[in-house]
PDB file of C-alpha atoms in Angstrom:
ATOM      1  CA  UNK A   1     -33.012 -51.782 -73.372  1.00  0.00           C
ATOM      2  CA  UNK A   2     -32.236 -53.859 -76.286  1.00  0.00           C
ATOM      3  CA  UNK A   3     -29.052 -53.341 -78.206  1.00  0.00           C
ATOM      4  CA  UNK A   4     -28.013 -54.402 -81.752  1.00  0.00           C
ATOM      5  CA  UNK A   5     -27.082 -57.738 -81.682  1.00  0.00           C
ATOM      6  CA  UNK A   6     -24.085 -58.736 -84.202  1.00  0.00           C
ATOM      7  CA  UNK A   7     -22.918 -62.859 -84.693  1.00  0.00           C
ATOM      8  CA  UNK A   8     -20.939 -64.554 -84.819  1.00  0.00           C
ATOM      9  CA  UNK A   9     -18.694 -62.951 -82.096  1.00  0.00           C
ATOM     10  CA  UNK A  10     -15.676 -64.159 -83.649  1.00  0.00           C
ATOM     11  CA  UNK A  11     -14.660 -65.619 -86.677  1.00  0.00           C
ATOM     12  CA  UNK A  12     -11.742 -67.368 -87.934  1.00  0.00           C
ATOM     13  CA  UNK A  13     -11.434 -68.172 -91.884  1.00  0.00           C
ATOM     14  CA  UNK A  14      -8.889 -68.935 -93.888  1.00  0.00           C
ATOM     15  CA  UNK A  15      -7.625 -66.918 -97.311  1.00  0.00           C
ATOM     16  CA  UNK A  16     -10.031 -67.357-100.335  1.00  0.00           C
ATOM     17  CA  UNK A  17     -12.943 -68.537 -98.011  1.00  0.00           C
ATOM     18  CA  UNK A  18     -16.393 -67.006 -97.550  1.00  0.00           C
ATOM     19  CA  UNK A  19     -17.877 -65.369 -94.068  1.00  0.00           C
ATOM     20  CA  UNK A  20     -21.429 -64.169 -93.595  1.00  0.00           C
ATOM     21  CA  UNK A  21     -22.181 -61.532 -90.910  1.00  0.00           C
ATOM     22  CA  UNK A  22     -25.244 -60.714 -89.653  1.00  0.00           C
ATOM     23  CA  UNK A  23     -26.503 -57.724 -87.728  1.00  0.00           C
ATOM     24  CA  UNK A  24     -30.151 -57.593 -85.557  1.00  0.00           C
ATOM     25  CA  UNK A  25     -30.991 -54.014 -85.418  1.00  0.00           C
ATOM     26  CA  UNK A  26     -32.545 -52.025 -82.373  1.00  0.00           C
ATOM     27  CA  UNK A  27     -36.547 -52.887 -82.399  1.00  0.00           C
ATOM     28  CA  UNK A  28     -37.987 -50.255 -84.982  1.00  0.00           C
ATOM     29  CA  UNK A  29     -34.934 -49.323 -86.076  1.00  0.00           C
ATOM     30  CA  UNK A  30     -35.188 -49.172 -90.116  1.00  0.00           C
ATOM     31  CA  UNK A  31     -31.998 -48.364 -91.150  1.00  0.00           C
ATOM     32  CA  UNK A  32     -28.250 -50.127 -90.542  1.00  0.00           C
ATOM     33  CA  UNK A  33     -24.513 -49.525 -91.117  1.00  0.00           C
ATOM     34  CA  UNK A  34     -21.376 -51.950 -91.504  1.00  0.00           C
ATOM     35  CA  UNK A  35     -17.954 -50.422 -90.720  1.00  0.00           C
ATOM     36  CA  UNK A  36     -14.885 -52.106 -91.019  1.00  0.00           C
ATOM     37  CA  UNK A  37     -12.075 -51.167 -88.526  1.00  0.00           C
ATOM     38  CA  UNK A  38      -8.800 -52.793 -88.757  1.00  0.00           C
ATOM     39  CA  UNK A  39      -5.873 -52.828 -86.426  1.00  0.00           C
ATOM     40  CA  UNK A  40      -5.096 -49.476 -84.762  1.00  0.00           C
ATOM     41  CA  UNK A  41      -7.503 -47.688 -87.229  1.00  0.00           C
ATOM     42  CA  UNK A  42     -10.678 -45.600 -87.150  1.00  0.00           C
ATOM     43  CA  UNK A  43     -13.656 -46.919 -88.111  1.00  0.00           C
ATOM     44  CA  UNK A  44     -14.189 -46.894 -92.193  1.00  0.00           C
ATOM     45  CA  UNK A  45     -18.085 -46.871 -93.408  1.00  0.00           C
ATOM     46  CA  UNK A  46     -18.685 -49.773 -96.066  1.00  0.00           C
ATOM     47  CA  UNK A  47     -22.354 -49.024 -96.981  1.00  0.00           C
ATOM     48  CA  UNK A  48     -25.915 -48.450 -95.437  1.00  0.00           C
ATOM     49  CA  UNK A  49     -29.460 -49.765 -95.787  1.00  0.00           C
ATOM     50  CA  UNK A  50     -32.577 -48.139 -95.138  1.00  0.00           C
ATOM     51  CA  UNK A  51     -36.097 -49.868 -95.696  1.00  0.00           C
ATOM     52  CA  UNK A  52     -34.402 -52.722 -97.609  1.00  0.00           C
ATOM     53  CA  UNK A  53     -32.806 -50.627-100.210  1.00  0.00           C
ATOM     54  CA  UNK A  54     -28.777 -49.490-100.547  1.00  0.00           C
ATOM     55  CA  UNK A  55     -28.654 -46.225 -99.075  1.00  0.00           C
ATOM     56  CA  UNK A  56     -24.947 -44.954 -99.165  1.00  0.00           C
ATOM     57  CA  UNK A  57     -22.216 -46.596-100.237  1.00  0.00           C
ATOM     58  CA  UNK A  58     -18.637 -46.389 -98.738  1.00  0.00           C
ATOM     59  CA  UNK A  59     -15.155 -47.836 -99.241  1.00  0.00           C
ATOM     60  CA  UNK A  60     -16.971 -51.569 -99.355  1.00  0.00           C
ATOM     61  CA  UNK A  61     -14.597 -53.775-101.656  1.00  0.00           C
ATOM     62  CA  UNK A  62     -16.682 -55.327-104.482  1.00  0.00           C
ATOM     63  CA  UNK A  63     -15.656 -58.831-102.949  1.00  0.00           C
ATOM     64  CA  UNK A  64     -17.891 -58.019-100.133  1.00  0.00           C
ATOM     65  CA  UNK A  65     -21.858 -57.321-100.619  1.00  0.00           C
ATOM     66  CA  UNK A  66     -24.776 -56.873 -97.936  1.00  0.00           C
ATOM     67  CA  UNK A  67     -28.573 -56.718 -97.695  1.00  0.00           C
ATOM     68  CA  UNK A  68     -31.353 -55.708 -95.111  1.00  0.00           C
ATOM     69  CA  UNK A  69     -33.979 -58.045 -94.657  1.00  0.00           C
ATOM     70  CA  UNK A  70     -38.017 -57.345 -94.676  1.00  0.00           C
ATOM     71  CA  UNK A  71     -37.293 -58.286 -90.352  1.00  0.00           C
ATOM     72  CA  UNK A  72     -34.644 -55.625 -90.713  1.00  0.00           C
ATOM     73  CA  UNK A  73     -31.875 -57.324 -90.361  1.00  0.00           C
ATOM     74  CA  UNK A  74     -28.784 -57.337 -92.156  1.00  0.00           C
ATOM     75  CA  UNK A  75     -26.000 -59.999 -93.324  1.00  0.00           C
ATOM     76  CA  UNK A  76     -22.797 -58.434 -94.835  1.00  0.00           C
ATOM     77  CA  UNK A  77     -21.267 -61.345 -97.416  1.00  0.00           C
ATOM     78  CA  UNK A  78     -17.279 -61.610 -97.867  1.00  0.00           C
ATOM     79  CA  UNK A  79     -16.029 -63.721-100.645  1.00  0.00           C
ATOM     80  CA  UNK A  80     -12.555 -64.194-101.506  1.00  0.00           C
ATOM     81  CA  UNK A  81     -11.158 -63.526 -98.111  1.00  0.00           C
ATOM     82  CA  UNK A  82      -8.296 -61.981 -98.232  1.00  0.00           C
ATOM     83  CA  UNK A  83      -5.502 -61.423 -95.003  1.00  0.00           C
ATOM     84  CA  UNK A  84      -6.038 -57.654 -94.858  1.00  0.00           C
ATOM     85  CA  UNK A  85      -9.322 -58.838 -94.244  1.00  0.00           C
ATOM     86  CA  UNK A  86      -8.834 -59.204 -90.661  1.00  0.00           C
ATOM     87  CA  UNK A  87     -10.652 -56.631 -88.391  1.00  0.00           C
ATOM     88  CA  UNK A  88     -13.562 -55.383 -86.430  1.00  0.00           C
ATOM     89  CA  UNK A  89     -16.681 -55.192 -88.604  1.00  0.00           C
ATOM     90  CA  UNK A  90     -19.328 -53.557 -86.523  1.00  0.00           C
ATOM     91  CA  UNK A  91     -23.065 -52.909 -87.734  1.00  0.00           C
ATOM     92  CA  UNK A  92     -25.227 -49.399 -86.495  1.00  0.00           C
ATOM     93  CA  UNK A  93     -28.908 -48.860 -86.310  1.00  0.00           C
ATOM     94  CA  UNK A  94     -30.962 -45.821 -86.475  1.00  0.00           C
ATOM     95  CA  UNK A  95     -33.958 -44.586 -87.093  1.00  0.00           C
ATOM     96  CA  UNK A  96     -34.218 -42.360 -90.708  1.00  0.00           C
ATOM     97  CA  UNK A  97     -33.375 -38.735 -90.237  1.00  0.00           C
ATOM     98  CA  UNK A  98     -36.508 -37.129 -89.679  1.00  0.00           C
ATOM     99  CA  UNK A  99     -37.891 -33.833 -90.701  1.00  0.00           C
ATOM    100  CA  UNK A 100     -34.308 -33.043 -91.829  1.00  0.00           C
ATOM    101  CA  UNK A 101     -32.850 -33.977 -88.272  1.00  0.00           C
ATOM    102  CA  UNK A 102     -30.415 -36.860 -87.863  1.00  0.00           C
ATOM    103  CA  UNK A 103     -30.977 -39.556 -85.364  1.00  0.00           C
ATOM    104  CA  UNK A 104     -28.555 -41.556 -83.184  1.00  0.00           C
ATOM    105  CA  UNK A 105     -26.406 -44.731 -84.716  1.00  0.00           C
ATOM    106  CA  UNK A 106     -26.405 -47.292 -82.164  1.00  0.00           C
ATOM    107  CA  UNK A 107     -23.271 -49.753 -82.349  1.00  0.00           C
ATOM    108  CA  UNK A 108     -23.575 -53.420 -82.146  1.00  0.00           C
ATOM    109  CA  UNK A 109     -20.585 -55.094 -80.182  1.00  0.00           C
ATOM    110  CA  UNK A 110     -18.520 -56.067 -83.394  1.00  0.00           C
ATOM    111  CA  UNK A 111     -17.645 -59.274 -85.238  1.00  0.00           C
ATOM    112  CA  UNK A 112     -13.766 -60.006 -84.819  1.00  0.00           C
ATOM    113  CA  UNK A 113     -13.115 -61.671 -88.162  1.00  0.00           C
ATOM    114  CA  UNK A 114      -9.687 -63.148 -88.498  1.00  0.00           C
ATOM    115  CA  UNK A 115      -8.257 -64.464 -91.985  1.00  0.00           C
ATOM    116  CA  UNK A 116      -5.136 -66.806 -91.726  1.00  0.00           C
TER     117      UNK A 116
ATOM    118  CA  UNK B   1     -17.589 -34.164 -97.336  1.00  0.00           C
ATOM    119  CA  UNK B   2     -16.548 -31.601 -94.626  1.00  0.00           C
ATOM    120  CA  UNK B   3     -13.279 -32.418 -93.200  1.00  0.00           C
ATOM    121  CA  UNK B   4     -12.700 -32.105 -89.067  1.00  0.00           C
ATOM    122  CA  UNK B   5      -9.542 -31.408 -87.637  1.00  0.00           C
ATOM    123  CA  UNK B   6      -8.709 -32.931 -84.151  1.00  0.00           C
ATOM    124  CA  UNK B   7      -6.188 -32.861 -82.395  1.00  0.00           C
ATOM    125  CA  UNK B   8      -3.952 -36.476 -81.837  1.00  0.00           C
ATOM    126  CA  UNK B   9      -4.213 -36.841 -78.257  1.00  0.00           C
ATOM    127  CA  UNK B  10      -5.115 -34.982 -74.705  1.00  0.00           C
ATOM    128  CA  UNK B  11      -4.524 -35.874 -71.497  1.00  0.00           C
ATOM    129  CA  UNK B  12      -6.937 -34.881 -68.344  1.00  0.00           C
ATOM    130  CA  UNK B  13      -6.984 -35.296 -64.578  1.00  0.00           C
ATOM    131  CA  UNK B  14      -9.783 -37.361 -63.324  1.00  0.00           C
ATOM    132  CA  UNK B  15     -12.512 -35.164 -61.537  1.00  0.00           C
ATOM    133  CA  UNK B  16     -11.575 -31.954 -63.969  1.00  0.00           C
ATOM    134  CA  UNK B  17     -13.296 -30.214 -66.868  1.00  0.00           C
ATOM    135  CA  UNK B  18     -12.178 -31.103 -70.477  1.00  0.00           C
ATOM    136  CA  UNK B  19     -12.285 -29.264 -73.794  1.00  0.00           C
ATOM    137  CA  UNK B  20     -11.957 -31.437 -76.694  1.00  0.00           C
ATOM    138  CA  UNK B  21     -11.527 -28.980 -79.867  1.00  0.00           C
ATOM    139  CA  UNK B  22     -12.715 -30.149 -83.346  1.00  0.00           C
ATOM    140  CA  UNK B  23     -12.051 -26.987 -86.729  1.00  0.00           C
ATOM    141  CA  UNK B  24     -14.295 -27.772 -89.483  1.00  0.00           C
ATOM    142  CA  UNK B  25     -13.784 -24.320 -91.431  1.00  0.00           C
ATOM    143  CA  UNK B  26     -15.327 -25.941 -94.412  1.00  0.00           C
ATOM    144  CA  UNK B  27     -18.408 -26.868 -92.859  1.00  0.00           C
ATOM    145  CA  UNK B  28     -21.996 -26.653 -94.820  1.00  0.00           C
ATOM    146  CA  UNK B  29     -24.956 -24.742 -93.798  1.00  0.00           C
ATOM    147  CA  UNK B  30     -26.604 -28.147 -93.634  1.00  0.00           C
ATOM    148  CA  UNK B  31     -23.887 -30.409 -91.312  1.00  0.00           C
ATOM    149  CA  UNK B  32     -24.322 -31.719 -88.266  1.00  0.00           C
ATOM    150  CA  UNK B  33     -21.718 -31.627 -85.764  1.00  0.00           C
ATOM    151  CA  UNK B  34     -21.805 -34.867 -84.510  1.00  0.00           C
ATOM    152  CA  UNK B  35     -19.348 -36.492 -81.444  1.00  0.00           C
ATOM    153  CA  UNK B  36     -19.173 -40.159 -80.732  1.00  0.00           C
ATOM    154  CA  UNK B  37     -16.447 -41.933 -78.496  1.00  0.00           C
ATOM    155  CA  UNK B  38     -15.135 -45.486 -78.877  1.00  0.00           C
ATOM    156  CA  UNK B  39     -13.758 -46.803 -75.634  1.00  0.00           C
ATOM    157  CA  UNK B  40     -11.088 -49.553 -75.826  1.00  0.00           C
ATOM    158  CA  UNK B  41     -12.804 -53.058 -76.911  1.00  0.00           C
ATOM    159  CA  UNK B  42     -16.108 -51.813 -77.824  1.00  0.00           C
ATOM    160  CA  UNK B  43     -17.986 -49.919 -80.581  1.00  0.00           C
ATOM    161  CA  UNK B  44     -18.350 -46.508 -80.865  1.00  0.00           C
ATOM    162  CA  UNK B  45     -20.840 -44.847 -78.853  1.00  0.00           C
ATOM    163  CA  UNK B  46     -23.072 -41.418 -79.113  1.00  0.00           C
ATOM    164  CA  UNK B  47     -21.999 -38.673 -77.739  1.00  0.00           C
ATOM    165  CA  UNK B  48     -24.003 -35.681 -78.549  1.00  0.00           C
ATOM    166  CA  UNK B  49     -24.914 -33.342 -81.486  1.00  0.00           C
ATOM    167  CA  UNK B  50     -25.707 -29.675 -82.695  1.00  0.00           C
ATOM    168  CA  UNK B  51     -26.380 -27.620 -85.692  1.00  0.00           C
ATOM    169  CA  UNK B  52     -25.986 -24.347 -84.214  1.00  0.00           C
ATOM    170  CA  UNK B  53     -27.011 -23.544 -80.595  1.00  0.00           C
ATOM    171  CA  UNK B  54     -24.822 -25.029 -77.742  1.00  0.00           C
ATOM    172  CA  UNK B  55     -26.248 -28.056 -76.534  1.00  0.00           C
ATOM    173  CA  UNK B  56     -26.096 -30.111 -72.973  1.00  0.00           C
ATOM    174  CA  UNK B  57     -27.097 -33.709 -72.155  1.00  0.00           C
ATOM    175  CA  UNK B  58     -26.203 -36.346 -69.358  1.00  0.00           C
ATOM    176  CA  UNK B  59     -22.553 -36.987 -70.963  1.00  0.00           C
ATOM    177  CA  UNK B  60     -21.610 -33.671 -71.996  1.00  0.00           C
ATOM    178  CA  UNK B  61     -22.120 -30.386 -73.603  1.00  0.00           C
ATOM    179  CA  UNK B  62     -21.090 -29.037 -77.111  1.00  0.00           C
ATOM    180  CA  UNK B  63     -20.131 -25.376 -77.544  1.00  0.00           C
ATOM    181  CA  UNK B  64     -20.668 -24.799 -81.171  1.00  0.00           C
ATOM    182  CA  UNK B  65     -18.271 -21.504 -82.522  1.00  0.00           C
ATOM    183  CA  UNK B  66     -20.477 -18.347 -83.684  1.00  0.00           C
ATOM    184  CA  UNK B  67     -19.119 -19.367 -87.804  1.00  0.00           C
ATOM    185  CA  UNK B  68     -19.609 -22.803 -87.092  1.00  0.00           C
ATOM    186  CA  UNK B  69     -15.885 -23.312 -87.961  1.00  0.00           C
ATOM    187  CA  UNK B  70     -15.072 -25.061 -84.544  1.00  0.00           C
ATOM    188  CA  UNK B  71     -16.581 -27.048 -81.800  1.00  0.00           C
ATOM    189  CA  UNK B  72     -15.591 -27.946 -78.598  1.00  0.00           C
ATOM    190  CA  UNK B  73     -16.729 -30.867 -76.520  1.00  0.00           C
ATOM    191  CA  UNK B  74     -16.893 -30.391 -72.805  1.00  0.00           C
ATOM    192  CA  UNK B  75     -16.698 -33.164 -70.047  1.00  0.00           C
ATOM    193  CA  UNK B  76     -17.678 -31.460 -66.974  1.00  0.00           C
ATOM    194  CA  UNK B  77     -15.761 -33.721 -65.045  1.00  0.00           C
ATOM    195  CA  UNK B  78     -13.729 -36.563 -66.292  1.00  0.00           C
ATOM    196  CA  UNK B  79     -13.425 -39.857 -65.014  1.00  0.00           C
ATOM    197  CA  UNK B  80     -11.393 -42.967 -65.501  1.00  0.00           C
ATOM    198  CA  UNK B  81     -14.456 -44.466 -67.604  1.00  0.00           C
ATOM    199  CA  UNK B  82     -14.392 -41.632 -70.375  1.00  0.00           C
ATOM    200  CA  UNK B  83     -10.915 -42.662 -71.636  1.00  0.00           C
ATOM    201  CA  UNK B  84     -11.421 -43.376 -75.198  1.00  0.00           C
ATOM    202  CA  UNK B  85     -10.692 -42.014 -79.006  1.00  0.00           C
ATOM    203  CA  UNK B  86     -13.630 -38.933 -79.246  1.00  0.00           C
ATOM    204  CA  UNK B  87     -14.404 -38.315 -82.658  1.00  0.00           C
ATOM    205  CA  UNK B  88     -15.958 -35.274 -84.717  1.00  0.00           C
ATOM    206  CA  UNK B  89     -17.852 -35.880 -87.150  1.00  0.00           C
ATOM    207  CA  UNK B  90     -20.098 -33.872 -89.908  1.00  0.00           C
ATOM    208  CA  UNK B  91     -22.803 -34.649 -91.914  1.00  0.00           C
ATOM    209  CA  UNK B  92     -26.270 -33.735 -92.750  1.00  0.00           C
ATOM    210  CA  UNK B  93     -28.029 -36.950 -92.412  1.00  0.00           C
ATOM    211  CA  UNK B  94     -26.905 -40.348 -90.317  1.00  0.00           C
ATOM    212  CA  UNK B  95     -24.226 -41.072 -92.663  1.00  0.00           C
ATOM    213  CA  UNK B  96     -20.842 -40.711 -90.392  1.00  0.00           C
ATOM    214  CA  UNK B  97     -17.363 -40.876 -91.644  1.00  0.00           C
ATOM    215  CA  UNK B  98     -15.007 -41.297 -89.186  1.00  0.00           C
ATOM    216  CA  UNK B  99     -11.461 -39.630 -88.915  1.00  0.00           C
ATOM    217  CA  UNK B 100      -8.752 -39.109 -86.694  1.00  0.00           C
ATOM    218  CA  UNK B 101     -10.379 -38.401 -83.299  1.00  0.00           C
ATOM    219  CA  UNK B 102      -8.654 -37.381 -79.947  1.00  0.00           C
ATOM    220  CA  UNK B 103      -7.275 -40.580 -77.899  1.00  0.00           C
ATOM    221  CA  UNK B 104      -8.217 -39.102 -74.470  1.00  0.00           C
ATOM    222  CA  UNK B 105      -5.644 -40.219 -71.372  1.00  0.00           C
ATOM    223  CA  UNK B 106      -7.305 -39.565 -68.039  1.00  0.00           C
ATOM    224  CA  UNK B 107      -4.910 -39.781 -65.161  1.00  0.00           C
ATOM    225  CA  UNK B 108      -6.089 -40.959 -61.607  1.00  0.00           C
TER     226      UNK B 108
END
């Protein structure tokens, strides 16, 4: 079955530079999350589209914004890269909750961004 | 939002039952008691959720406390493969906030 494709992989920038990641949601899958984990952490929710429009909105650092796409997709922008930077940033799909019920977040493999 | 209490870390047998606790005493009417597992190098993964009655699936089952105020997740029988950081999670929607789950050791 197909899975949520994230790219790059990996990334390598340096301090003050700008990264783009992008996220391919599950087919028919409306809605998408970025999380940010760093070193030895848990995953932290930065924010959450659904149907093109800002859903939720967590600890995302106003150097970083994101959008979904009218294919779905998603692209999370960093500006002003910073060295705490450096993590796992890994982008969810689901379908909306329905009839009050939640539905399952499906995890993409990650994008290792590294800031030197 | 409701906070979960897990505890750090557990270790298991391969081939035995285990009970992963969560206590969310200040759970709402309207959370979800949601588990997902991240296994080292990859993202997390769904494990299974409930609102009230216990529930079963392929993975595992969740035994969901009379008050609500605790969970447990149950692996009928472990194996090296379910090693990983479980986490508990509650919300109403999809929205999941992730704390300190349970790093789960399973010995050969």
């Amino acid at each position: 079955a197909a899975g949520v494709i994230q790219s790059p992989r990996h990334l390598i920038k340096e301090k003050r530079e700008t990264a783009t990641l992008k996220c391919y949601p599950i087919p028919r899958h409306d809605t998408v999350y970025w999380y940010q984990q760093g070193p030895g952490q848990d995953p932290q929710f930065l924010i959450s589209f659904y149907e093109k429009m800002q859903s939720d909105k967590g600890s995302i650092p106003d150097r970083f914004s994101a959008q979904q796409f009218s294919d779905y997709h998603s692209e999370l922008n960093m500006s002003s890269l910073e060295l705490g930077d450096s993590a796992l940033y890994f982008c969810a799909s689901s379908l909306a909750p329905s009839l009050g019920r939640p539905d399952t977040q499906y995890f993409g493999p990650g994008t290792r961004l590294t800031v030197l | 939002d409701a906070k979960t209490t897990q505890p750090n870390s557990m270790e298991s047998n391969e081939e035995e039952p285990v009970h992963l606790p969560c206590n969310h005493s200040t759970i709402s009417g309207t959370d979800y008691i949601h588990w997902y597992r991240q296994l080292p190098s990859q993202g997390p993964e769904y494990v299974i959720h409930g609102l009230t009655s216990n529930v079963n699936n392929r993975m595992a089952s969740l035994a969901i406390a009379e008050d609500r105020k605790s969970s447990t997740l149950i692996l009928h029988r472990a194996t090296l493969r379910d090693a990983a950081v479980y986490y508990c999670i509650l919300t109403p929607n999809n929205d999941m906030r992730f704390g300190a789950g349970t790093r789960l050791t399973v010995k050969p």
